[in-house]
Every structure is written in structure tokens, then in C-alpha cells.
Short mmCIF file of C-alpha atoms (C1' of nucleotides) in Angstrom, two decimals:
data_model
loop_
_atom_site.label_atom_id
_atom_site.label_comp_id
_atom_site.label_asym_id
_atom_site.label_seq_id
_atom_site.Cartn_x
_atom_site.Cartn_y
_atom_site.Cartn_z
CA UNK R 1 -53.28 -33.15 -48.92
CA UNK R 2 -56.20 -35.32 -49.73
CA UNK R 3 -55.75 -38.49 -51.76
CA UNK R 4 -52.02 -38.01 -51.95
CA UNK R 5 -51.51 -41.61 -53.05
CA UNK R 6 -54.11 -41.34 -55.78
CA UNK R 7 -52.64 -38.02 -56.88
CA UNK R 8 -49.16 -39.47 -57.25
CA UNK R 9 -50.54 -42.38 -59.25
CA UNK R 10 -52.43 -40.03 -61.54
CA UNK R 11 -49.19 -38.17 -62.27
CA UNK R 12 -47.68 -41.43 -63.46
CA UNK R 13 -50.78 -42.66 -65.25
CA UNK R 14 -52.43 -39.52 -66.67
CA UNK R 15 -54.65 -41.74 -68.83
CA UNK R 16 -56.58 -42.65 -65.64
CA UNK R 17 -57.64 -39.09 -64.85
CA UNK R 18 -61.36 -38.84 -64.17
CA UNK R 19 -61.77 -42.62 -63.88
CA UNK R 20 -62.66 -44.54 -60.72
CA UNK R 21 -59.33 -45.76 -59.33
CA UNK R 22 -58.65 -47.33 -55.96
CA UNK R 23 -55.19 -47.73 -54.48
CA UNK R 24 -54.36 -50.54 -52.10
CA UNK R 25 -54.52 -54.24 -51.62
CA UNK R 26 -52.19 -56.49 -53.48
CA UNK R 27 -48.50 -56.94 -53.36
CA UNK R 28 -48.06 -56.48 -57.09
CA UNK R 29 -45.59 -53.90 -58.25
CA UNK R 30 -45.42 -51.74 -61.28
CA UNK R 31 -42.95 -54.21 -62.83
CA UNK R 32 -45.65 -56.87 -62.86
CA UNK R 33 -47.93 -54.56 -64.79
CA UNK R 34 -45.22 -54.02 -67.39
CA UNK R 35 -44.42 -57.72 -67.43
CA UNK R 36 -48.03 -58.57 -68.23
CA UNK R 37 -48.02 -55.87 -70.88
CA UNK R 38 -44.92 -57.32 -72.55
CA UNK R 39 -46.61 -60.70 -72.67
CA UNK R 40 -49.85 -59.29 -74.03
CA UNK R 41 -48.27 -57.01 -76.59
CA UNK R 42 -44.88 -58.48 -77.47
CA UNK R 43 -44.69 -56.51 -80.70
CA UNK R 44 -43.96 -53.34 -78.76
CA UNK R 45 -40.88 -52.56 -76.65
CA UNK R 46 -42.20 -51.59 -73.21
CA UNK R 47 -39.78 -49.66 -71.02
CA UNK R 48 -40.10 -48.56 -67.40
CA UNK R 49 -40.89 -45.00 -68.45
CA UNK R 50 -43.82 -45.97 -70.64
CA UNK R 51 -46.43 -45.94 -67.90
CA UNK R 52 -48.43 -43.15 -69.51
CA UNK R 53 -48.77 -45.22 -72.70
CA UNK R 54 -50.37 -48.24 -71.09
CA UNK R 55 -53.90 -48.56 -72.50
CA UNK R 56 -56.67 -48.04 -69.96
CA UNK R 57 -58.21 -51.38 -70.84
CA UNK R 58 -55.10 -53.12 -69.70
CA UNK R 59 -55.28 -52.06 -66.05
CA UNK R 60 -56.56 -54.64 -63.54
CA UNK R 61 -60.15 -54.14 -62.37
CA UNK R 62 -61.39 -54.41 -58.83
CA UNK R 63 -63.83 -57.16 -59.80
CA UNK R 64 -60.94 -59.44 -60.88
CA UNK R 65 -59.08 -59.10 -57.61
CA UNK R 66 -58.99 -62.08 -55.30
CA UNK R 67 -57.30 -61.75 -51.96
CA UNK R 68 -57.37 -59.73 -48.80
CA UNK R 69 -56.60 -56.11 -48.34
CA UNK R 70 -58.10 -52.69 -47.86
CA UNK R 71 -58.29 -49.52 -49.87
CA UNK R 72 -55.63 -46.97 -49.00
CA UNK R 73 -57.32 -44.25 -50.96
CA UNK R 74 -59.56 -43.71 -53.94
CA UNK R 75 -60.03 -41.06 -56.59
CA UNK R 76 -63.08 -38.81 -56.37
CA UNK R 77 -64.62 -40.62 -59.34
CA UNK R 78 -64.42 -43.86 -57.33
CA UNK R 79 -65.75 -42.27 -54.14
CA UNK R 80 -68.97 -41.43 -55.90
CA UNK R 81 -69.70 -45.14 -55.80
CA UNK R 82 -69.34 -45.15 -52.03
CA UNK R 83 -65.91 -46.71 -51.83
CA UNK R 84 -63.31 -45.09 -49.62
CA UNK R 85 -60.28 -45.50 -47.41
CA UNK R 86 -60.07 -48.53 -45.12
CA UNK R 87 -62.86 -50.38 -46.89
CA UNK R 88 -62.23 -54.04 -47.64
CA UNK R 89 -61.48 -54.69 -51.30
CA UNK R 90 -64.15 -57.36 -51.60
CA UNK R 91 -66.83 -54.97 -50.45
CA UNK R 92 -65.50 -52.23 -52.72
CA UNK R 93 -65.61 -54.64 -55.67
CA UNK R 94 -69.34 -55.05 -55.17
CA UNK R 95 -69.90 -51.29 -55.07
CA UNK R 96 -67.69 -50.42 -58.02
CA UNK R 97 -66.49 -53.54 -59.88
CA UNK R 98 -65.19 -51.59 -62.85
CA UNK R 99 -62.81 -49.48 -60.74
CA UNK R 100 -59.15 -49.78 -61.62
CA UNK R 101 -57.06 -51.23 -58.81
CA UNK R 102 -53.48 -50.05 -58.41
CA UNK R 103 -50.97 -51.29 -55.84
CA UNK R 104 -49.29 -48.85 -53.46
CA UNK R 105 -45.78 -47.84 -54.44
CA UNK R 106 -44.37 -46.55 -51.16
CA UNK R 107 -41.03 -45.59 -52.65
CA UNK R 108 -42.74 -43.25 -55.07
CA UNK R 109 -45.00 -41.87 -52.35
CA UNK R 110 -42.03 -41.20 -50.05
CA UNK R 111 -40.20 -39.42 -52.86
CA UNK R 112 -43.11 -37.01 -53.39
CA UNK R 113 -43.65 -36.65 -49.67
CA UNK R 114 -40.06 -35.50 -49.14
CA UNK R 115 -40.34 -33.05 -52.03
CA UNK R 116 -43.63 -31.71 -50.68
CA UNK R 117 -42.17 -31.09 -47.22
CA UNK R 118 -38.86 -29.61 -48.35
CA UNK R 119 -40.79 -27.19 -50.58
CA UNK R 120 -42.83 -26.00 -47.60
CA UNK R 121 -39.79 -25.72 -45.33
CA UNK R 122 -38.09 -23.40 -47.80
CA UNK R 123 -40.97 -20.97 -47.44
CA UNK R 124 -42.02 -21.60 -43.83
CA UNK R 125 -39.35 -23.35 -41.76
CA UNK R 126 -41.57 -23.91 -38.69
CA UNK R 127 -43.22 -27.09 -39.96
CA UNK R 128 -44.49 -30.11 -38.08
CA UNK R 129 -44.46 -33.43 -39.91
CA UNK R 130 -47.76 -35.27 -39.47
CA UNK R 131 -47.26 -38.18 -41.81
CA UNK R 132 -46.83 -38.72 -45.48
CA UNK R 133 -49.29 -36.09 -46.71
CA UNK R 134 -49.96 -33.75 -43.82
CA UNK R 135 -48.10 -30.98 -42.00
CA UNK R 136 -48.77 -28.14 -39.58
CA UNK R 137 -47.09 -24.84 -40.37
CA UNK R 138 -46.57 -21.88 -38.06
CA UNK R 139 -47.26 -18.79 -40.20
CA UNK R 140 -46.71 -16.19 -37.47
CA UNK R 141 -43.05 -15.38 -38.15
CA UNK R 142 -43.08 -15.93 -41.92
CA UNK R 143 -42.76 -12.62 -43.82
CA UNK R 144 -46.16 -11.85 -45.31
CA UNK R 145 -47.74 -14.59 -43.22
CA UNK R 146 -50.45 -12.27 -41.92
CA UNK R 147 -51.31 -10.67 -45.25
CA UNK R 148 -54.99 -11.11 -46.16
CA UNK R 149 -55.47 -13.34 -43.14
CA UNK R 150 -52.86 -15.82 -44.31
CA UNK R 151 -54.39 -16.37 -47.71
CA UNK R 152 -51.42 -14.92 -49.62
CA UNK R 153 -48.96 -17.27 -47.98
CA UNK R 154 -51.29 -20.23 -48.40
CA UNK R 155 -51.53 -19.46 -52.12
CA UNK R 156 -47.77 -19.10 -52.39
CA UNK R 157 -47.25 -22.49 -50.75
CA UNK R 158 -49.84 -24.16 -52.96
CA UNK R 159 -48.17 -22.79 -56.07
CA UNK R 160 -44.69 -23.83 -54.92
CA UNK R 161 -45.94 -27.37 -54.24
CA UNK R 162 -47.65 -27.55 -57.60
CA UNK R 163 -44.49 -26.36 -59.38
CA UNK R 164 -42.23 -28.76 -57.50
CA UNK R 165 -44.40 -31.87 -57.53
CA UNK R 166 -47.36 -31.39 -59.84
CA UNK R 167 -49.63 -32.06 -56.85
CA UNK R 168 -52.43 -29.95 -55.45
CA UNK R 169 -53.17 -29.53 -51.75
CA UNK R 170 -55.75 -28.05 -49.40
CA UNK R 171 -54.84 -25.50 -46.75
CA UNK R 172 -56.67 -24.47 -43.60
CA UNK R 173 -55.58 -21.31 -41.81
CA UNK R 174 -56.68 -20.88 -38.20
CA UNK R 175 -55.52 -19.74 -34.75
CA UNK R 176 -54.50 -23.27 -33.71
CA UNK R 177 -53.80 -26.75 -35.03
CA UNK R 178 -57.17 -28.21 -34.07
CA UNK R 179 -59.16 -25.68 -36.08
CA UNK R 180 -56.64 -25.55 -38.91
CA UNK R 181 -57.04 -29.28 -39.43
CA UNK R 182 -60.82 -28.96 -39.64
CA UNK R 183 -60.55 -25.90 -41.89
CA UNK R 184 -58.35 -27.78 -44.34
CA UNK R 185 -61.26 -30.15 -44.98
CA UNK R 186 -63.67 -27.40 -45.97
CA UNK R 187 -62.38 -26.85 -49.49
CA UNK R 188 -61.10 -30.10 -50.88
CA UNK R 189 -59.30 -30.56 -53.14
CA UNK R 190 -56.91 -27.68 -53.70
CA UNK R 191 -58.76 -25.12 -51.58
CA UNK R 192 -57.91 -22.55 -48.96
CA UNK R 193 -60.10 -21.96 -45.90
CA UNK R 194 -59.58 -19.33 -43.28
CA UNK R 195 -61.32 -19.75 -39.95
CA UNK R 196 -61.03 -17.00 -37.36
CA UNK R 197 -61.77 -17.30 -33.68
CA UNK R 198 -65.08 -15.47 -34.14
CA UNK R 199 -66.13 -18.01 -36.79
CA UNK R 200 -66.30 -20.82 -34.25
CA UNK R 201 -70.06 -20.81 -33.81
CA UNK R 202 -70.88 -20.44 -37.49
CA UNK R 203 -68.21 -22.71 -39.04
CA UNK R 204 -67.28 -25.29 -36.42
CA UNK R 205 -70.27 -25.81 -34.13
CA UNK R 206 -72.58 -27.17 -36.86
CA UNK R 207 -70.07 -29.92 -37.73
CA UNK R 208 -70.35 -33.51 -36.53
CA UNK R 209 -68.25 -34.35 -33.47
CA UNK R 210 -66.39 -36.90 -35.59
CA UNK R 211 -64.74 -34.00 -37.43
CA UNK R 212 -62.64 -33.27 -34.35
CA UNK R 213 -59.23 -34.85 -34.80
CA UNK R 214 -59.16 -37.30 -31.91
CA UNK R 215 -62.82 -38.29 -31.83
CA UNK R 216 -62.97 -41.61 -33.64
CA UNK R 217 -65.80 -44.08 -34.26
CA UNK R 218 -66.00 -45.27 -30.64
CA UNK R 219 -66.15 -41.88 -28.97
CA UNK R 220 -68.56 -40.66 -31.63
CA UNK R 221 -70.92 -43.58 -31.07
CA UNK R 222 -70.89 -42.92 -27.33
CA UNK R 223 -71.56 -39.23 -27.86
CA UNK R 224 -74.47 -40.06 -30.16
CA UNK R 225 -75.89 -42.46 -27.60
CA UNK R 226 -75.88 -39.50 -25.20
CA UNK R 227 -77.73 -37.40 -27.74
CA UNK R 228 -74.76 -35.35 -28.91
CA UNK R 229 -74.34 -35.09 -32.66
CA UNK R 230 -72.61 -31.76 -33.32
CA UNK R 231 -69.64 -29.94 -31.89
CA UNK R 232 -72.01 -27.20 -30.79
CA UNK R 233 -74.04 -29.67 -28.73
CA UNK R 234 -70.80 -30.93 -27.23
CA UNK R 235 -69.77 -27.38 -26.34
CA UNK R 236 -73.10 -26.87 -24.57
CA UNK R 237 -72.31 -29.63 -22.08
CA UNK R 238 -70.84 -28.74 -18.72
CA UNK R 239 -67.30 -29.85 -17.93
CA UNK R 240 -68.30 -32.05 -14.93
CA UNK R 241 -70.85 -33.88 -17.08
CA UNK R 242 -68.21 -34.65 -19.73
CA UNK R 243 -65.74 -35.80 -17.09
CA UNK R 244 -68.40 -38.04 -15.58
CA UNK R 245 -68.99 -39.79 -18.91
CA UNK R 246 -65.54 -39.76 -20.52
CA UNK R 247 -63.04 -39.54 -17.68
CA UNK R 248 -60.97 -36.68 -16.40
CA UNK R 249 -58.55 -36.34 -19.25
CA UNK R 250 -60.77 -37.04 -22.23
CA UNK R 251 -63.69 -35.11 -20.78
CA UNK R 252 -61.58 -32.02 -20.21
CA UNK R 253 -60.05 -32.33 -23.65
CA UNK R 254 -63.47 -32.63 -25.32
CA UNK R 255 -64.61 -29.53 -23.48
CA UNK R 256 -61.60 -27.52 -24.68
CA UNK R 257 -61.78 -28.84 -28.23
CA UNK R 258 -65.48 -28.12 -28.63
CA UNK R 259 -64.78 -24.50 -27.68
CA UNK R 260 -62.01 -24.29 -30.26
CA UNK R 261 -59.24 -24.20 -27.67
CA UNK R 262 -55.95 -25.90 -28.45
CA UNK R 263 -52.57 -24.72 -27.17
CA UNK R 264 -50.40 -27.46 -28.63
CA UNK R 265 -47.31 -25.94 -30.24
CA UNK R 266 -46.06 -26.80 -33.71
CA UNK R 267 -43.47 -29.50 -32.98
CA UNK R 268 -40.50 -29.31 -35.31
CA UNK R 269 -38.70 -32.50 -34.39
CA UNK R 270 -39.64 -35.57 -32.43
CA UNK R 271 -37.87 -38.78 -31.57
CA UNK R 272 -39.58 -42.06 -32.45
CA UNK R 273 -40.93 -44.12 -29.56
CA UNK R 274 -41.01 -47.48 -31.28
CA UNK R 275 -40.41 -49.20 -34.59
CA UNK R 276 -42.26 -52.23 -35.82
CA UNK R 277 -42.87 -54.51 -38.76
CA UNK R 278 -45.97 -56.58 -39.23
CA UNK R 279 -47.55 -58.58 -41.99
CA UNK R 280 -50.93 -60.06 -42.78
CA UNK R 281 -50.58 -63.48 -44.37
CA UNK R 282 -52.07 -64.38 -47.73
CA UNK R 283 -53.98 -67.11 -45.89
CA UNK R 284 -54.46 -67.76 -42.18
CA UNK R 285 -51.66 -69.85 -40.72
CA UNK R 286 -51.63 -72.37 -37.90
CA UNK R 287 -48.85 -72.29 -35.32
CA UNK R 288 -48.24 -76.02 -35.49
CA UNK R 289 -49.22 -77.04 -39.01
CA UNK R 290 -47.56 -74.01 -40.62
CA UNK R 291 -44.69 -73.85 -38.21
CA UNK R 292 -41.92 -73.62 -40.81
CA UNK R 293 -43.62 -70.89 -42.80
CA UNK R 294 -44.42 -68.88 -39.67
CA UNK R 295 -40.89 -69.28 -38.40
CA UNK R 296 -39.47 -67.89 -41.62
CA UNK R 297 -41.85 -64.92 -41.56
CA UNK R 298 -41.04 -64.29 -37.91
CA UNK R 299 -37.30 -64.26 -38.61
CA UNK R 300 -37.77 -61.94 -41.55
CA UNK R 301 -39.81 -59.47 -39.49
CA UNK R 302 -37.08 -59.41 -36.82
CA UNK R 303 -34.45 -58.79 -39.49
CA UNK R 304 -36.51 -55.99 -40.99
CA UNK R 305 -37.01 -54.21 -37.66
CA UNK R 306 -33.33 -54.60 -36.87
CA UNK R 307 -32.40 -53.19 -40.27
CA UNK R 308 -34.81 -50.25 -39.76
CA UNK R 309 -33.28 -49.49 -36.36
CA UNK R 310 -29.73 -49.67 -37.68
CA UNK R 311 -30.46 -47.60 -40.76
CA UNK R 312 -32.07 -44.87 -38.68
CA UNK R 313 -29.51 -45.09 -35.87
CA UNK R 314 -31.59 -46.34 -32.95
CA UNK R 315 -31.40 -49.06 -30.34
CA UNK R 316 -34.24 -50.22 -28.13
CA UNK R 317 -34.88 -52.43 -25.15
CA UNK R 318 -38.57 -53.29 -25.12
CA UNK R 319 -39.12 -56.14 -27.57
CA UNK R 320 -42.64 -57.24 -28.35
CA UNK R 321 -44.84 -59.26 -30.62
CA UNK R 322 -48.32 -58.74 -31.93
CA UNK R 323 -50.58 -61.32 -33.40
CA UNK R 324 -54.06 -61.26 -34.77
CA UNK R 325 -56.21 -64.38 -34.80
CA UNK R 326 -58.60 -65.42 -37.52
CA UNK R 327 -61.45 -63.90 -35.47
CA UNK R 328 -59.60 -60.57 -35.67
CA UNK R 329 -58.83 -60.48 -31.96
CA UNK R 330 -55.39 -59.07 -31.28
CA UNK R 331 -52.89 -60.12 -28.64
CA UNK R 332 -49.62 -58.42 -27.75
CA UNK R 333 -46.80 -59.39 -25.44
CA UNK R 334 -43.60 -57.54 -24.72
CA UNK R 335 -40.58 -57.73 -22.56
CA UNK R 336 -38.10 -55.11 -21.46
CA UNK R 337 -34.52 -56.26 -21.23
CA UNK R 338 -31.39 -54.80 -19.62
CA UNK R 339 -29.40 -54.08 -22.74
CA UNK R 340 -30.28 -51.84 -25.63
CA UNK R 341 -30.12 -53.65 -28.94
CA UNK R 342 -30.62 -53.36 -32.67
CA UNK R 343 -29.50 -56.89 -33.35
CA UNK R 344 -31.76 -59.18 -35.35
CA UNK R 345 -30.81 -62.35 -33.51
CA UNK R 346 -31.29 -60.79 -30.07
CA UNK R 347 -34.67 -59.39 -31.11
CA UNK R 348 -35.68 -62.75 -32.53
CA UNK R 349 -34.68 -64.52 -29.34
CA UNK R 350 -36.62 -62.22 -26.98
CA UNK R 351 -39.58 -61.97 -29.31
CA UNK R 352 -39.59 -65.76 -29.41
CA UNK R 353 -39.97 -65.81 -25.63
CA UNK R 354 -42.90 -63.40 -25.89
CA UNK R 355 -44.50 -65.74 -28.39
CA UNK R 356 -44.45 -68.54 -25.80
CA UNK R 357 -46.67 -66.47 -23.49
CA UNK R 358 -49.56 -66.21 -25.91
CA UNK R 359 -52.19 -68.83 -26.87
CA UNK R 360 -51.40 -70.41 -30.23
CA UNK R 361 -54.34 -72.75 -30.69
CA UNK R 362 -56.26 -70.59 -33.15
CA UNK R 363 -55.23 -69.73 -36.70
CA UNK R 364 -53.32 -66.50 -37.20
CA UNK R 365 -53.82 -63.85 -39.83
CA UNK R 366 -51.12 -61.39 -38.77
CA UNK R 367 -47.77 -61.40 -37.05
CA UNK R 368 -45.76 -58.36 -35.98
CA UNK R 369 -42.53 -57.54 -34.17
CA UNK R 370 -41.95 -54.29 -32.31
CA UNK R 371 -39.01 -52.62 -30.59
CA UNK R 372 -39.76 -49.80 -28.17
CA UNK R 373 -38.06 -47.70 -25.46
CA UNK R 374 -35.75 -46.37 -28.16
CA UNK R 375 -32.54 -44.42 -27.71
CA UNK R 376 -30.63 -42.70 -30.44
CA UNK R 377 -27.31 -44.29 -31.24
CA UNK R 378 -25.72 -40.90 -31.98
CA UNK R 379 -26.67 -39.54 -28.60
CA UNK R 380 -25.38 -42.58 -26.86
CA UNK R 381 -22.05 -42.41 -28.66
CA UNK R 382 -21.78 -38.61 -28.28
CA UNK R 383 -22.40 -38.73 -24.57
CA UNK R 384 -19.74 -41.41 -24.36
CA UNK R 385 -17.09 -39.27 -26.03
CA UNK R 386 -17.99 -36.28 -23.85
CA UNK R 387 -18.01 -38.28 -20.69
CA UNK R 388 -14.90 -38.07 -18.51
CA UNK R 389 -15.72 -41.33 -16.79
CA UNK R 390 -15.62 -43.42 -19.94
CA UNK R 391 -18.63 -44.99 -21.62
CA UNK R 392 -22.10 -44.45 -20.21
CA UNK R 393 -24.23 -47.54 -19.83
CA UNK R 394 -26.39 -46.60 -22.77
CA UNK R 395 -23.40 -45.97 -24.99
CA UNK R 396 -21.73 -49.19 -23.94
CA UNK R 397 -24.89 -51.11 -24.74
CA UNK R 398 -25.12 -49.38 -28.08
CA UNK R 399 -21.51 -50.16 -28.90
CA UNK R 400 -22.07 -53.80 -27.96
CA UNK R 401 -25.04 -53.80 -30.26
CA UNK R 402 -22.98 -52.44 -33.15
CA UNK R 403 -20.29 -55.00 -32.52
CA UNK R 404 -22.89 -57.77 -32.65
CA UNK R 405 -24.28 -56.38 -35.86
CA UNK R 406 -20.87 -56.35 -37.44
CA UNK R 407 -20.41 -59.98 -36.53
CA UNK R 408 -23.69 -60.82 -38.21
CA UNK R 409 -22.92 -59.23 -41.55
"C1'" DT B 1 -68.53 -59.63 -45.55
"C1'" DC B 2 -64.37 -57.67 -44.56
"C1'" DT B 3 -61.30 -55.41 -42.04
"C1'" DG B 4 -53.18 -53.02 -44.15
"C1'" DG B 5 -49.12 -51.22 -42.00
"C1'" DG B 6 -46.81 -48.14 -39.11
"C1'" DG B 7 -47.20 -45.33 -35.57
"C1'" DT B 8 -48.72 -42.48 -30.83
"C1'" DC B 9 -51.07 -42.04 -26.71
"C1'" DC B 10 -54.22 -43.34 -22.97
"C1'" DT B 11 -56.20 -46.41 -19.50
"C1'" DC B 12 -56.24 -49.98 -16.42
"C1'" DG B 13 -54.57 -53.47 -13.40
"C1'" DG B 14 -50.93 -55.65 -10.84
"C1'" DG B 15 -46.62 -55.63 -8.39
"C1'" DC B 16 -43.49 -53.23 -5.69
"C1'" DC B 17 -41.87 -49.80 -2.50
"C1'" DC B 18 -42.36 -46.35 0.95
"C1'" DT U 1 -47.81 -55.39 13.31
"C1'" DC U 2 -51.49 -54.53 10.28
"C1'" DT U 3 -53.72 -51.81 6.91
"C1'" DG U 4 -54.20 -48.21 3.64
"C1'" DG U 5 -52.78 -45.32 0.19
"C1'" DG U 6 -49.89 -43.05 -3.18
"C1'" DG U 7 -46.28 -43.12 -6.65
"C1'" DC U 8 -44.03 -45.57 -10.07
"C1'" DC U 9 -43.09 -49.02 -13.50
"C1'" DC U 10 -44.50 -52.57 -16.53
"C1'" DG U 11 -47.50 -55.13 -19.50
"C1'" DA U 12 -51.81 -55.60 -22.07
"C1'" DG U 13 -55.32 -53.73 -24.63
"C1'" DG U 14 -57.55 -50.41 -27.22
"C1'" DA U 15 -58.66 -45.89 -29.57
"C1'" DC U 16 -57.09 -43.10 -32.90
"C1'" DC U 17 -54.38 -41.15 -36.84
"C1'" DC U 18 -52.23 -41.04 -41.65
#
DNA sequence: TCTGGGGTCCTCGGGCCC
DNA sequence: TCTGGGGCCCGAGGACCC
């Protein structure tokens, strides 16, 4: 689903349809927009549901934005000016100063994302979640899934999503996930593309290598330096040559991918590996001069990760920090401890020790806290109640962690 | 000039053990 | 006893994705 964020915003602000709009950047919320509106036009009663009535002229413009941040997504009208995802806002402001800038409302996005996925699951239960606006679906066992090469089912799903959410989406139908992902890009927005195995040479080989999900800017630059621009050129290379230049694993994978081979199954459920919270500061901070401010942010990040773990029912035992200096270099440190935990104070204490192992002479722009090596609390407790020999280690650690949490709150 | 936040996975090097 | 190598784990960094 392309431009999911922009699409959700356009549902709430239909008056912005067709205009250049970028989403991202600031920390402002919708309430602030209404607050400004109440100040500017006190004669009218502005309520939370009045978003569609806000005059276009009132929306903040990119050129008036001061601060750091990147674009999460942009409407097609804005993309015509060359702005797009991951671009810095300052640069975007030069390309399209008149674009309207809206903040991201993650609550709203999550709401639509859940609706989008539950709608699909009702039709095709074998669905893999690939983030807020993307899924893989296994059509093979769905009744009617093979009719007209999958097009009927794709249409049905598109219509169900439109009815449930008001959003459009693009669908790619193909023999595997790799090709399906590429096919979904062929007809954006709101299209359906069907790519069969025999279409590989005509549809896939002319594309740039970068279109392969997994070949990013670095790998693409290296391929180009070796004279390889298209997937077809990549496919023409011998396996040993690819392994020589990209290593055993990546080389072999590139070889398979360029020939359209991909045997990854659709994965219905997966356990998280880590959870983290990070924040980029409004201005760069110094470890000594801004010690109090940094300390408060650090504590808050630890509390947020702990709350995330507890809410989702996980404990972890690898605690780490991440920081990014003003020169954009990143450093990480982590430490694995004996006991599983989801306790904010424990996380803060171990993360604090990690912080001591990293140079703090330069100014910082970002600080993050991560907890990895996760175990599900349910599992730990279940295995404890099923165990004849009393609590397992993992369960005992988890129970200790809960007890600590209860003391805290 | 500027570059978010939340993830996963891979690679590489070092330490340890056999 | 010395040396080499393989397997494994951990930590750090980086590529990539949405």
C-alpha cells in the first residue's frame, strides 16, 4: 500500500486532495493545529471532528518549518517536485516550499493498519505481516484464488479494503514473495499486476537491481561499479563470480533472486527479537554540559522500553544503548545479563554501564535504549505451571521481574 | 545540506573451549 | 607441550526494510 500515511491523512483532510502534502518531521499533533485555529478564528467553535472544515490556507507550509526531521511520505502531487520519503525537510522545503506539512499521527495509522490487515485475514487467512502497510498473502488455498490468475481474488481484496477503510492498495500476484513484491510496484496506486514465471525475462530482467527487495543503496552502488545495472545483467553473471565479489551468502542469494527464485514461506506469526526506543534531540546535546537533560531523556527511554515490554508480555536479557554523534557516526554497546527483566530501573542501571564504555566527548544528536534476547512472559509462566519440578529458570526470572515491576508502580 | 524511529539480519573479530 | 583449527558465543557495526 503506497503512501499509506498520506492516504490516511487525506481521509481526514479531504480538502488537501490533489495538493502537495508531505508527512513527517515535527512533534506537533493535531490538537495543536486546532489550537492555532481557535486562536485565529475565535468566532467559530472548533471541535475535534472538524478537521475537514479547516481552510487549506491555514495548514502549515514546508517553507515555514524550522527544525530537524525527515519526510515519512509524500502525496503524488508533492513527489512531482522531487521530494520523497527519507529526504530531509530542509532540502524538501527548497524543492517544494509551498507543500503542506503534516505531522505523523501513529495512533491513527495503527488504527487503519489493524483494520486493513483484519479485512485481508477474513478473506485470506494465510497472511504475513510486513509492517504497517504491507503484507504477503498465500492465495493457493483460498477458494477462487486461482481464478483468472489471481486477479479475481486481488480485486475482491481491494474492494473489501476500500469498503472497510476508504483506502486503496496495490497488489502484485506472483509465484513467490520476491516477485510479488516487485509486481506490486508496477501499477501504483490501486493497481493489480500479475507476473508469471515465464514473464521473468520480459518483466523483471529489464528492471534496475535496486528493485530487488534486499539490494539497497550500498549493494547497488557496488553492482554499478562492476558494470551491472539491471537484474538481467545480474542474472547473466556466474555464481562463483558473484560469490567472489559479494561473499558466499549474499552472492548466492543475488544469483537466486536475479533468476526469480525465492522459496521463503509466508510466515504467519513471528516472535520479536528486540524492542527499543530512541530519540533525536531538538538540538545536539553534550554529555557534560547537558548532563541533567540527557539523564532525564535516558530515564524516560528506559521507562518506555520497559512499558513496551510489559504491555506486550516480554522480558529480555541483552540491554544496550545506541548513540549518534553530531557527525552522524553511530556507536552501540550492549551487555547480556543473567536474569531476564522488563524492569525500568534494572534496564536503566545496565544501560548506564553500557554508556560508560562509549566515548562521550562529542555532542550527541540521538540516544536509544534497546532490550534484546527476548522471551515471552506467557511461555515462561506456562512452562512453569506445566513443569513438575517447579519453576524453570526463565519463569522464575520472569516472575521476579513482575514482582519488581509491581513494587515500582 | 541533511539525514526519524523501530525493527531484522548479516558479517567480522575476539575470546573461549575442545 | 606447542600449534592449529573449528565451533560457539558475544559484542560492535552496518545494510536494509517499512
